[in-house]
Amino acid sequence: MYVGIDVGGTNLKAGLVDEQGRLLAVRKVPLGMFQGEEFFARRLAELAAQTAHDGGVAPETLEHIGIGVPGTTEGGLVLFTCNIPMKNVPLAKLVNRYLDVPVMLGNDADCAAVGEYFCGAGRGVSDFVVVTLGTGVGGGLILGGKLRPGSELGHIVTHRGGDLCNCGRRGCWERYASASGLIRLTREKMDAAPDSLLWELSEKGERVEGRTAFLAAERGDETAKEVCRIYVEELACGVIDLINLLRPEIVSLGGGVSGAPEDLLLTPLRTLVDRECYASHGGQLARITKAELGNDAGMIGAALLGKAI
Amino acid sequence: MYVGIDVGGTNLKAGLVDEQGRLLAVRKVPLGMFQGEEFFARRLAELAAQTAHDGGVAPETLEHIGIGVPGTTEGGLVLFTCNIPMKNVPLAKLVNRYLDVPVMLGNDADCAAVGEYFCGAGRGVSDFVVVTLGTGVGGGLILGGKLRPGSELGHIVTHRGGDLCNCGRRGCWERYASASGLIRLTREKMDAAPDSLLWELSEKGERVEGRTAFLAAERGDETAKEVCRIYVEELACGVIDLINLLRPEIVSLGGGVSGAPEDLLLTPLRTLVDRECYASHGGQLARITKAELGNDAGMIGAALLGKAI
């Protein structure tokens, strides 16, 4: 039995998971204000213990606890996180002061990839990539059945000299293939098309969201169709890069944008990938699918980290 | 004992290699005209046998023969090659008709990466990338001590919508970071600088080579310095992509361009990598070095393929 905790931007979500990857109990609590690493570690330990109890398991009998954090980890150290002020914090050791069970740390996107690999879209293969399309582009790599920790899928440059990215580079894939990139593109094309349905669907441009273009395209709006087409091309560019480099068997899309209608996202993406990837000259083509576990992927993957490392 | 054969554009080069990766005998013969797969397989078998004899080893006692081909292989099949008309040829089986020793096939760039990993620039680490800067950009990935076969390092897009690549995509890294890309860039900048030393060093533009810009830059030519600067930026772009995705411990440069003066190539490349790669926010930075085995890498790596798979 394992407990996985997903440290999100607003919540901590913990799940009790068994050997087969089945979720036996879940707890969700607000992240709250950060009151120091000691306090944070105690909350994590308590949350893990409570979640184990919920599932009728004595906490000290857990095989391990996995914690997925939005940042970089190394061994039991959190090197840094994006939304919580932690830098070089020995989080595993701190949690162990309150609960004497092995603690594994991982990046949250890596954990999501592990979850999908064992329990979702990546079941049964050996080489698997998850691409998460949210505020940024994240994801994780499973190669030869093992996690390659710390990959930054969104921070490969597809547009040299392009938009400035938060990471400091210019033209990162994330700037174009994320939900934020899609929203920016939608706004740009709307401005040049005052009659587009996009205006109506976004409260006169007040609420442009990732799905706005897909909704309008479904209703036949030409500007929206163009937005979707350009967006899928940007997405395909990085997906094909990953396939050319790593030759995974499956690439799965997760995150908010992956909920878009199949005929506007996955189908044209598959066409581009099949046409442009290097393996089109010979060899096995990768399958492009949708991730299956939604927001639970990170929590389940955190629990199963030990199987993937 | 192993024999590795590197199938090059003009020569077949075979080496007898021992467990420790030491090269005990080498034979080089012209590739000659392709007279069918049967004939080709027999030549490979004979070459392997002769090379073993040269080193005082009975061919039938070889642990295996490794063959590196410029194309895509899968198991004992050559799926296709670039310079020899082979498509879906069971080359390993054909060679076995003439020499009853296990035959392993690999892509030539992958073999070079294996060679550098065991006997050159990648010794002693676990995660290692070779980038070969020649007519194209090739190379190979060793992750967790094992080869990731079939990676196409040069065919990640850094300039979306850019120059058309032989692979069918536009804007592949190879178009900008290869020796060919460097030569194209040199010509372009020369045309705008009639007083540049580049003209003198290239026989009035008749013989622009990969090294021309480096030679002129060493002698202080400003246009050449600009060419070198831009080229290194293009090179850095893909190198940083690889590091952000894979977090290797070492990235080594091979191929003709890697012979450029350190202060014009490796030093500015390291500066860009250290500044721009994601790990600059925390975590281990990759080391950038020069490959060590030169043209022997592919042959040695072909011999040692069995250790890397």
Short mmCIF file of C-alpha atoms in Angstrom, two decimals, chain A residues 72-74 79-80 82 87 126-127 141-144 148-160 166-170 172 230 233-234 236-238 240-248 275-278 280-284, chain B residues 72-74 79-80 82 87 126-127 141-144 148-160 166-170 172 230 233-234 236-238 240-248 275-278 280-284:
data_model
loop_
_atom_site.label_atom_id
_atom_site.label_comp_id
_atom_site.label_asym_id
_atom_site.label_seq_id
_atom_site.Cartn_x
_atom_site.Cartn_y
_atom_site.Cartn_z
CA THR A 72 12.54 20.20 -9.07
CA THR A 73 13.50 17.43 -6.68
CA GLU A 74 16.62 15.37 -6.25
CA LEU A 79 15.58 21.92 -4.95
CA PHE A 80 12.97 24.57 -5.63
CA CYS A 82 7.27 27.40 -8.26
CA LYS A 87 14.66 25.92 -1.81
CA SER A 126 7.55 0.36 -22.55
CA ASP A 127 8.15 3.83 -23.99
CA LEU A 141 8.88 10.59 -20.13
CA ILE A 142 8.78 6.88 -19.41
CA LEU A 143 11.55 5.13 -21.30
CA GLY A 144 12.17 1.42 -21.03
CA ARG A 148 13.27 9.94 -16.82
CA PRO A 149 12.88 12.43 -14.03
CA GLY A 150 13.07 16.17 -14.54
CA SER A 151 12.28 16.43 -18.23
CA GLU A 152 11.01 19.86 -19.22
CA LEU A 153 8.96 19.05 -22.28
CA GLY A 154 7.59 22.55 -22.69
CA HIS A 155 11.01 24.15 -22.76
CA ILE A 156 12.26 23.04 -26.12
CA VAL A 157 12.45 25.89 -28.59
CA THR A 158 10.26 25.60 -31.67
CA HIS A 159 10.40 29.28 -32.64
CA ARG A 160 13.97 30.51 -32.31
CA ASN A 166 9.27 32.38 -18.15
CA CYS A 167 12.25 30.05 -18.23
CA GLY A 168 14.39 32.76 -19.80
CA ARG A 169 14.59 31.34 -23.32
CA ARG A 170 12.78 32.66 -26.34
CA CYS A 172 9.72 27.71 -26.14
CA ILE A 230 -2.69 26.84 -36.25
CA GLU A 233 0.28 22.72 -35.95
CA GLU A 234 2.15 24.27 -33.03
CA ALA A 236 2.30 18.85 -33.55
CA CYS A 237 5.68 20.51 -33.93
CA GLY A 238 6.81 19.60 -30.42
CA ILE A 240 6.96 15.28 -33.58
CA ASP A 241 10.21 16.53 -32.03
CA LEU A 242 9.63 14.20 -29.08
CA ILE A 243 8.81 11.29 -31.36
CA ASN A 244 11.85 11.87 -33.58
CA LEU A 245 14.11 11.96 -30.55
CA LEU A 246 12.64 9.23 -28.41
CA ARG A 247 10.46 6.99 -30.58
CA PRO A 248 7.85 6.34 -27.90
CA ARG A 275 3.00 12.66 -42.22
CA GLU A 276 5.95 14.50 -40.71
CA CYS A 277 7.65 12.25 -38.20
CA TYR A 278 10.87 10.59 -39.21
CA SER A 280 7.14 7.85 -41.73
CA HIS A 281 10.23 6.82 -43.78
CA GLY A 282 10.17 3.41 -42.09
CA GLY A 283 9.69 1.97 -38.64
CA GLN A 284 6.97 2.05 -36.06
CA THR B 72 17.14 2.58 -39.81
CA THR B 73 17.37 -0.93 -38.42
CA GLU B 74 15.04 -3.03 -36.33
CA LEU B 79 14.46 -1.05 -42.79
CA PHE B 80 16.11 1.39 -45.16
CA CYS B 82 20.35 6.40 -47.28
CA LYS B 87 14.78 -1.80 -47.91
CA SER B 126 25.04 6.99 -17.05
CA ASP B 127 23.29 9.57 -19.26
CA LEU B 141 21.38 8.95 -26.81
CA ILE B 142 22.59 6.76 -23.99
CA LEU B 143 20.14 6.89 -21.10
CA GLY B 144 20.62 4.89 -17.94
CA ARG B 148 17.94 4.63 -27.13
CA PRO B 149 18.09 3.41 -30.69
CA GLY B 150 16.80 5.39 -33.61
CA SER B 151 16.89 8.89 -32.20
CA GLU B 152 16.98 11.56 -34.88
CA LEU B 153 18.66 14.41 -33.04
CA GLY B 154 18.92 16.63 -36.08
CA HIS B 155 15.24 16.45 -36.87
CA ILE B 156 13.80 18.53 -34.10
CA VAL B 157 12.45 21.83 -35.34
CA THR B 158 14.08 24.95 -33.95
CA HIS B 159 12.78 27.32 -36.63
CA ARG B 160 9.13 26.60 -37.27
CA ASN B 166 15.41 16.47 -46.45
CA CYS B 167 13.18 14.73 -43.93
CA GLY B 168 10.18 16.68 -45.15
CA ARG B 169 9.79 19.04 -42.20
CA ARG B 170 10.66 22.71 -42.20
CA CYS B 172 14.94 21.24 -38.51
CA ILE B 230 25.29 32.96 -34.94
CA GLU B 233 23.64 30.12 -31.06
CA GLU B 234 21.92 27.76 -33.50
CA ALA B 236 23.16 25.84 -28.54
CA CYS B 237 19.44 25.95 -29.24
CA GLY B 238 19.19 22.24 -29.95
CA ILE B 240 19.72 23.06 -24.69
CA ASP B 241 16.55 21.37 -25.98
CA LEU B 242 18.22 18.00 -25.48
CA ILE B 243 19.41 18.94 -22.01
CA ASN B 244 16.01 20.27 -20.96
CA LEU B 245 14.35 17.08 -22.12
CA LEU B 246 16.83 14.47 -21.04
CA ARG B 247 19.14 15.97 -18.41
CA PRO B 248 22.23 14.10 -19.57
CA ARG B 275 22.76 30.46 -18.93
CA GLU B 276 19.73 29.14 -20.74
CA CYS B 277 19.12 25.56 -19.76
CA TYR B 278 16.36 24.84 -17.31
CA SER B 280 20.23 26.86 -14.35
CA HIS B 281 17.27 27.33 -11.95
CA GLY B 282 18.54 24.44 -9.83
CA GLY B 283 19.94 20.99 -10.35
CA GLN B 284 22.92 19.53 -12.09
#
